[in-house]
CSV table of C-alpha atoms in Angstrom, one decimal:
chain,number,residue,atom,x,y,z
A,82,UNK,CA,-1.7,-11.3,-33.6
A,83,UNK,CA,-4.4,-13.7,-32.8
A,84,UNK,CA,-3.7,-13.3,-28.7
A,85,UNK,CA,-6.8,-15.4,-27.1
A,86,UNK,CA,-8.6,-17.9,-29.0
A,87,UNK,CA,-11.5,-19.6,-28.1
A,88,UNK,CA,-13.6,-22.3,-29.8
A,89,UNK,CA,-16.5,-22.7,-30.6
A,90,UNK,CA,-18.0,-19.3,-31.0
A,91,UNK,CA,-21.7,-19.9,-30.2
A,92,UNK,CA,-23.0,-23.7,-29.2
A,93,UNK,CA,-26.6,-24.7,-28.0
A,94,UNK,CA,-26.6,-28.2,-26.0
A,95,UNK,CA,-29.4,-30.0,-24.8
A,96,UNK,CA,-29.6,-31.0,-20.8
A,97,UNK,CA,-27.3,-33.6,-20.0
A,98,UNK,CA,-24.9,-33.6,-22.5
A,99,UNK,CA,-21.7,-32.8,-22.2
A,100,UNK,CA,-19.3,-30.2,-23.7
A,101,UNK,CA,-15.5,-28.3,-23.5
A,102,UNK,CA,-14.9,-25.7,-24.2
A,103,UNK,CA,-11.6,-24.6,-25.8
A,104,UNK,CA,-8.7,-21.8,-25.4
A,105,UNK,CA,-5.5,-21.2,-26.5
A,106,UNK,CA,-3.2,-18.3,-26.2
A,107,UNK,CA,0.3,-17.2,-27.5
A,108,UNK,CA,1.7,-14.7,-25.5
A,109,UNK,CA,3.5,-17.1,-23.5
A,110,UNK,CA,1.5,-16.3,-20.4
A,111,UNK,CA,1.8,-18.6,-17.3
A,112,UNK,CA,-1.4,-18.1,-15.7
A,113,UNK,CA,-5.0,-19.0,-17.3
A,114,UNK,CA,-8.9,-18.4,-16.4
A,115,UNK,CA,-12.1,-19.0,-17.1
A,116,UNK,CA,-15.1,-16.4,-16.4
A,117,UNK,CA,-18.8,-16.9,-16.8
A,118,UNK,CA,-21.1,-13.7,-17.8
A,119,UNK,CA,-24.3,-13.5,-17.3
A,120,UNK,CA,-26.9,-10.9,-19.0
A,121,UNK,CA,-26.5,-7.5,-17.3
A,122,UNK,CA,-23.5,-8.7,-14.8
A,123,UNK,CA,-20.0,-9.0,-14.6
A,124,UNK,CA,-17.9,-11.8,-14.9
A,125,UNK,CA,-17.3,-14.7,-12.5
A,126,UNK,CA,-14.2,-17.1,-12.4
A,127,UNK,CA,-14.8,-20.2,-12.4
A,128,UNK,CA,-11.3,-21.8,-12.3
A,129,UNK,CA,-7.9,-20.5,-13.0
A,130,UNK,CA,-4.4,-22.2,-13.5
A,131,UNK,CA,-1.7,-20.3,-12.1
A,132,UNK,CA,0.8,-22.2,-14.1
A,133,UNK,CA,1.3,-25.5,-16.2
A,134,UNK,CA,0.3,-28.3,-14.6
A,135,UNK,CA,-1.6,-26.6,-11.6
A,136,UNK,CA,-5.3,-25.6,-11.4
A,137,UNK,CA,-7.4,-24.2,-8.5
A,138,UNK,CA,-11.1,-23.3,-8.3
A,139,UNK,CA,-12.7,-19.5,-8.4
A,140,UNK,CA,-15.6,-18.1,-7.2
A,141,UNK,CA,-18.4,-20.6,-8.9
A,142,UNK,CA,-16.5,-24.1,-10.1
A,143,UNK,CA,-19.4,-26.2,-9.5
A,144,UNK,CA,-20.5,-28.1,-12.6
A,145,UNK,CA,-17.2,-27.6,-14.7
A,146,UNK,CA,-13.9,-29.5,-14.6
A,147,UNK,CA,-10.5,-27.9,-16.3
A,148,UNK,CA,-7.8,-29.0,-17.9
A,149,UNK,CA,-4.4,-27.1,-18.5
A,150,UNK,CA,-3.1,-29.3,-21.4
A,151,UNK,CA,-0.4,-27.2,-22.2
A,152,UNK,CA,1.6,-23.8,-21.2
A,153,UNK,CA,-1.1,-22.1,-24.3
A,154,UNK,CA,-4.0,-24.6,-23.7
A,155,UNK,CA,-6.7,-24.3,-20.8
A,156,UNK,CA,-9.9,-26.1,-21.8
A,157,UNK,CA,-13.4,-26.1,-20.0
A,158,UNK,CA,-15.7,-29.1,-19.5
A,159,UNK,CA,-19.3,-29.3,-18.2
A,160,UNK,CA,-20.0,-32.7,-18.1
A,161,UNK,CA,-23.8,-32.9,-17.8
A,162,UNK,CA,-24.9,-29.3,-18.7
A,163,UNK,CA,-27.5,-27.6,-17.0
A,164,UNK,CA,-30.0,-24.6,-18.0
A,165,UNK,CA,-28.0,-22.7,-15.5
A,166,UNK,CA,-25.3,-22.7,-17.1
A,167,UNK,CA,-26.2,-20.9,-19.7
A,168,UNK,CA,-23.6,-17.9,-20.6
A,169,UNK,CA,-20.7,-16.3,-22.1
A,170,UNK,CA,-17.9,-18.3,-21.0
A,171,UNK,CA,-14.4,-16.1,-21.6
A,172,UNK,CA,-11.4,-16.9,-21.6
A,173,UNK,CA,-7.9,-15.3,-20.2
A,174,UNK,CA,-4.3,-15.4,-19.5
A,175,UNK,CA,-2.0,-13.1,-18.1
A,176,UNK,CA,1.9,-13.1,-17.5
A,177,UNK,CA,3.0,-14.8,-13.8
A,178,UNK,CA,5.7,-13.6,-11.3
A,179,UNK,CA,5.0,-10.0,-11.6
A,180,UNK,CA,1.8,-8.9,-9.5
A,181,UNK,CA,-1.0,-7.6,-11.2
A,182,UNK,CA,-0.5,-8.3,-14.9
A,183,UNK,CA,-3.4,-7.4,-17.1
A,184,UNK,CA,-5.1,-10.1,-18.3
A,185,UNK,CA,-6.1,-11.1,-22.0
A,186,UNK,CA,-9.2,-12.2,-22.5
A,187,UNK,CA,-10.8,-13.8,-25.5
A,188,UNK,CA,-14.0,-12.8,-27.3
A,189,UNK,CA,-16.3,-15.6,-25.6
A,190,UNK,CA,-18.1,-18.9,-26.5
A,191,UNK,CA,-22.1,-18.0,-26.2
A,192,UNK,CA,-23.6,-21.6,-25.0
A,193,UNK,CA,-27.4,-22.2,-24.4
A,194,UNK,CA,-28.1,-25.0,-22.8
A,195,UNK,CA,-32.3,-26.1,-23.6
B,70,UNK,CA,-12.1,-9.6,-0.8
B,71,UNK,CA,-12.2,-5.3,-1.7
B,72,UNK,CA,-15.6,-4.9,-2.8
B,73,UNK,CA,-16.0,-1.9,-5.4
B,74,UNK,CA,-19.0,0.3,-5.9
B,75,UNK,CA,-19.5,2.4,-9.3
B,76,UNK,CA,-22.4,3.9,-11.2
B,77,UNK,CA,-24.5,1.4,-12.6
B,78,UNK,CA,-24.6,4.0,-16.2
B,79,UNK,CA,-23.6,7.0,-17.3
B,80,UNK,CA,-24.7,9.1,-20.3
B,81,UNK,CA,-22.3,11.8,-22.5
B,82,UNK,CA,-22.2,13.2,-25.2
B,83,UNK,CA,-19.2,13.2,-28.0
B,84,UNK,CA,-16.4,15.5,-27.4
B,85,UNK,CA,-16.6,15.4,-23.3
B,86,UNK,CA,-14.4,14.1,-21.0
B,87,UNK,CA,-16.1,11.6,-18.8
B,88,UNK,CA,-15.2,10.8,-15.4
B,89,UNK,CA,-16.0,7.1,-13.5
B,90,UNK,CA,-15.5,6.7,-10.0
B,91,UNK,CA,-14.9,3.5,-8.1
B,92,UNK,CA,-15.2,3.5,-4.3
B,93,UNK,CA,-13.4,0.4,-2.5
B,94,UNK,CA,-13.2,1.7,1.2
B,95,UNK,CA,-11.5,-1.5,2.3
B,96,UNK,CA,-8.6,-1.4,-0.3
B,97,UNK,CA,-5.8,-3.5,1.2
B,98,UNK,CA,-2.0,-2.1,1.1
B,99,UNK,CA,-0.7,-4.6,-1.8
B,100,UNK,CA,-3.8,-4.1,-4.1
B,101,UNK,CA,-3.9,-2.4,-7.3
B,102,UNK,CA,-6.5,-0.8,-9.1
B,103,UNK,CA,-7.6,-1.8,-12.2
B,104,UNK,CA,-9.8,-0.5,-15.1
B,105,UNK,CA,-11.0,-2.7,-17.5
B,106,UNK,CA,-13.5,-1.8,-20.9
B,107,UNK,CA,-16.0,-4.1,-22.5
B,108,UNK,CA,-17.8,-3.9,-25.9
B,109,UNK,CA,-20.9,-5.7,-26.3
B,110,UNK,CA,-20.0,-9.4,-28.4
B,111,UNK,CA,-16.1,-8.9,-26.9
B,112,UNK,CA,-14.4,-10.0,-24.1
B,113,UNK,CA,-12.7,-7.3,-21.3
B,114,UNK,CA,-10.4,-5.4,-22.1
B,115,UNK,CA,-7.0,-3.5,-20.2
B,116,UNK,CA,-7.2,0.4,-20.4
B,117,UNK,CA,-5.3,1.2,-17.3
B,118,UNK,CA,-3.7,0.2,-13.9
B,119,UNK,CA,-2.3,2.4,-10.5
B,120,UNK,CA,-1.7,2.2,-7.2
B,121,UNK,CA,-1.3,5.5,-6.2
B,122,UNK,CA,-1.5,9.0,-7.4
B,123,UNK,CA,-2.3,10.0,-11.2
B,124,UNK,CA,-1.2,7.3,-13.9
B,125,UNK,CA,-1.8,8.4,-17.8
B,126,UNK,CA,-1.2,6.4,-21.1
B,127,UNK,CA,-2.9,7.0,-24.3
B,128,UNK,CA,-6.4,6.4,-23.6
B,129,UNK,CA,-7.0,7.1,-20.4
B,130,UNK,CA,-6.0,8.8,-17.5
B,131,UNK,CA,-6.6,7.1,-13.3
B,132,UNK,CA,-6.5,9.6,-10.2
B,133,UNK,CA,-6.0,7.9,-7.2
B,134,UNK,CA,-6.5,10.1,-3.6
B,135,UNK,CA,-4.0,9.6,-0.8
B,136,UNK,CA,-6.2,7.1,0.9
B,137,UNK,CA,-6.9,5.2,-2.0
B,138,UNK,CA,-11.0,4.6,-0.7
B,139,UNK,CA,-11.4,5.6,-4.5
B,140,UNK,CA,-10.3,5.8,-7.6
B,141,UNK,CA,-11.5,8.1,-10.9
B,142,UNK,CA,-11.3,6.8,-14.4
B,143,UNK,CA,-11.1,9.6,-16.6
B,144,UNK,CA,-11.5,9.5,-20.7
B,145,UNK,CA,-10.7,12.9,-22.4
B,146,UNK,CA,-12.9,13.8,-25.6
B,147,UNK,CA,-15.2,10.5,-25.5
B,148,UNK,CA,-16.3,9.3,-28.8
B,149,UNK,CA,-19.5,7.1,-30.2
B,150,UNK,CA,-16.7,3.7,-30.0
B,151,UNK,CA,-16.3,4.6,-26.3
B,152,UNK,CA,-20.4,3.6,-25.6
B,153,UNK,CA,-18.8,0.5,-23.2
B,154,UNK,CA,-18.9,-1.0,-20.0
B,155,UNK,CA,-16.4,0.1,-17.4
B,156,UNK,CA,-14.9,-2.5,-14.7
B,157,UNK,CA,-13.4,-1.3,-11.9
B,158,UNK,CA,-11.3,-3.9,-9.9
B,159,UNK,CA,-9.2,-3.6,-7.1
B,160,UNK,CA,-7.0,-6.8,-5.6
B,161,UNK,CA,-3.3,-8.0,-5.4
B,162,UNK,CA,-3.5,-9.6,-8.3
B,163,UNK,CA,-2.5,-13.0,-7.0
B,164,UNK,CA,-2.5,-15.2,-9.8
B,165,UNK,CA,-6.2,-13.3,-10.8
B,166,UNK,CA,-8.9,-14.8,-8.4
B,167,UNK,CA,-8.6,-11.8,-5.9
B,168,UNK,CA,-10.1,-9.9,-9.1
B,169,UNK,CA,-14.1,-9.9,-8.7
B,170,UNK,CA,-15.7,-8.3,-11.6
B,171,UNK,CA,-19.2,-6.5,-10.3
B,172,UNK,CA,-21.5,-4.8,-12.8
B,173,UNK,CA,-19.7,-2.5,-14.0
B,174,UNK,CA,-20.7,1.2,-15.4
B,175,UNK,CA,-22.1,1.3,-18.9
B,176,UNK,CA,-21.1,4.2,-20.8
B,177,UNK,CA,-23.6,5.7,-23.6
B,178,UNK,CA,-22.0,8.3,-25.6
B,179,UNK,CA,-24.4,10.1,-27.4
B,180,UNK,CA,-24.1,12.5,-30.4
């Protein structure tokens, strides 16, 4: 019953390099999303993918690029990281065609960037 | 975008029922309210959704007013595992990016 997967669980990256982040789900759920939390606030999307093959940008996309690989697979890249983007990145999915479906979320990949 | 206002904490103690309410004066006809629960080290998760009126399952119970400007979360009998943070979200749920997660309320339940 594994739900919403996300790899790595913890990662620490120096300034400039680059990183994605991984997530997979099987609940067959269309739609897919990437949050950022930061200490003491609530979460953030960065991008979403309604559906396979479509992606569109949330409240704070700069500095990350997404790929929806597959219907389960939504993966996360910062390509030259920054100490700003230090977080808890989350992943979720929900069912489409029905309005407000829950969403699923994952239990978060903790990256520090120095 | 409805904006939401709750209590930035609350405190209990075991045994209580707890009550959490969410303003969002400019609630929009096709948005739903949603309640959300957070552990520390997890990610969100779904306790409970309405639209209008009173909506129970088996954790939790939502009471929404006629004019929907709010919205009260309600746990009966809160235990130690309920110490959590509490988001209250409001939004058509259109695909997820009408759904803006503020602060939230963090629970302590106390002994």
């Amino acid at each position: 019953n594994a739900g919403v997967t996300q790899t790595p669980k913890f990662q620490v990256l120096k300034t400039g390099q680059s990183m994605t982040l991984q997530c997979a789900q099987d609940m067959n759920h269309n739609s897919m999303y990437w949050y950022r939390q930061d200490p003491g606030m609530g979460l953030r999307l960065i991008y979403y993918s309604a559906s396979e093959g479509t992606t569109d940008k949330g409240e704070v996309p700069n500095g990350y690029n997404v790929s929806r690989l597959n219907k389960r697979e939504f993966s996360l890249r910062l390509e030259s990281a920054a100490p700003s983007q230090t977080s808890v990145y989350f992943c979720a999915s929900s069912a489409a065609g029905l309005p407000n479906q829950p969403q699923h979320f994952g239990d978060g990949t903790r990256l520090s960037i120095l | 975008l409805a904006k939401t206002t709750q209590p930035i904490s609350m405190d209990s103690y075991e045994g209580q029922e707890v009550n959490i309410t969410c303003s969002h004066n400019n609630i929009a006809t096709n948005d739903y309210i949603t309640w959300y629960q957070q552990f520390p080290s997890q990610g969100p998760r779904f306790i409970i959704q309405g639209y209008k009126t009173k909506v129970t399952n088996e954790v939790a119970s939502l009471f929404i007013p006629a004019d929907r400007k709010s919205s009260t979360l309600s746990l009966p009998r809160v235990s130690l595992s309920d110490t959590a943070v509490y988001y209250c979200l409001v939004g058509d749920g259109n695909y997820g990016q009408n759904f803006v997660f503020g602060p939230g309320t963090r629970l302590s339940v106390l002994p």
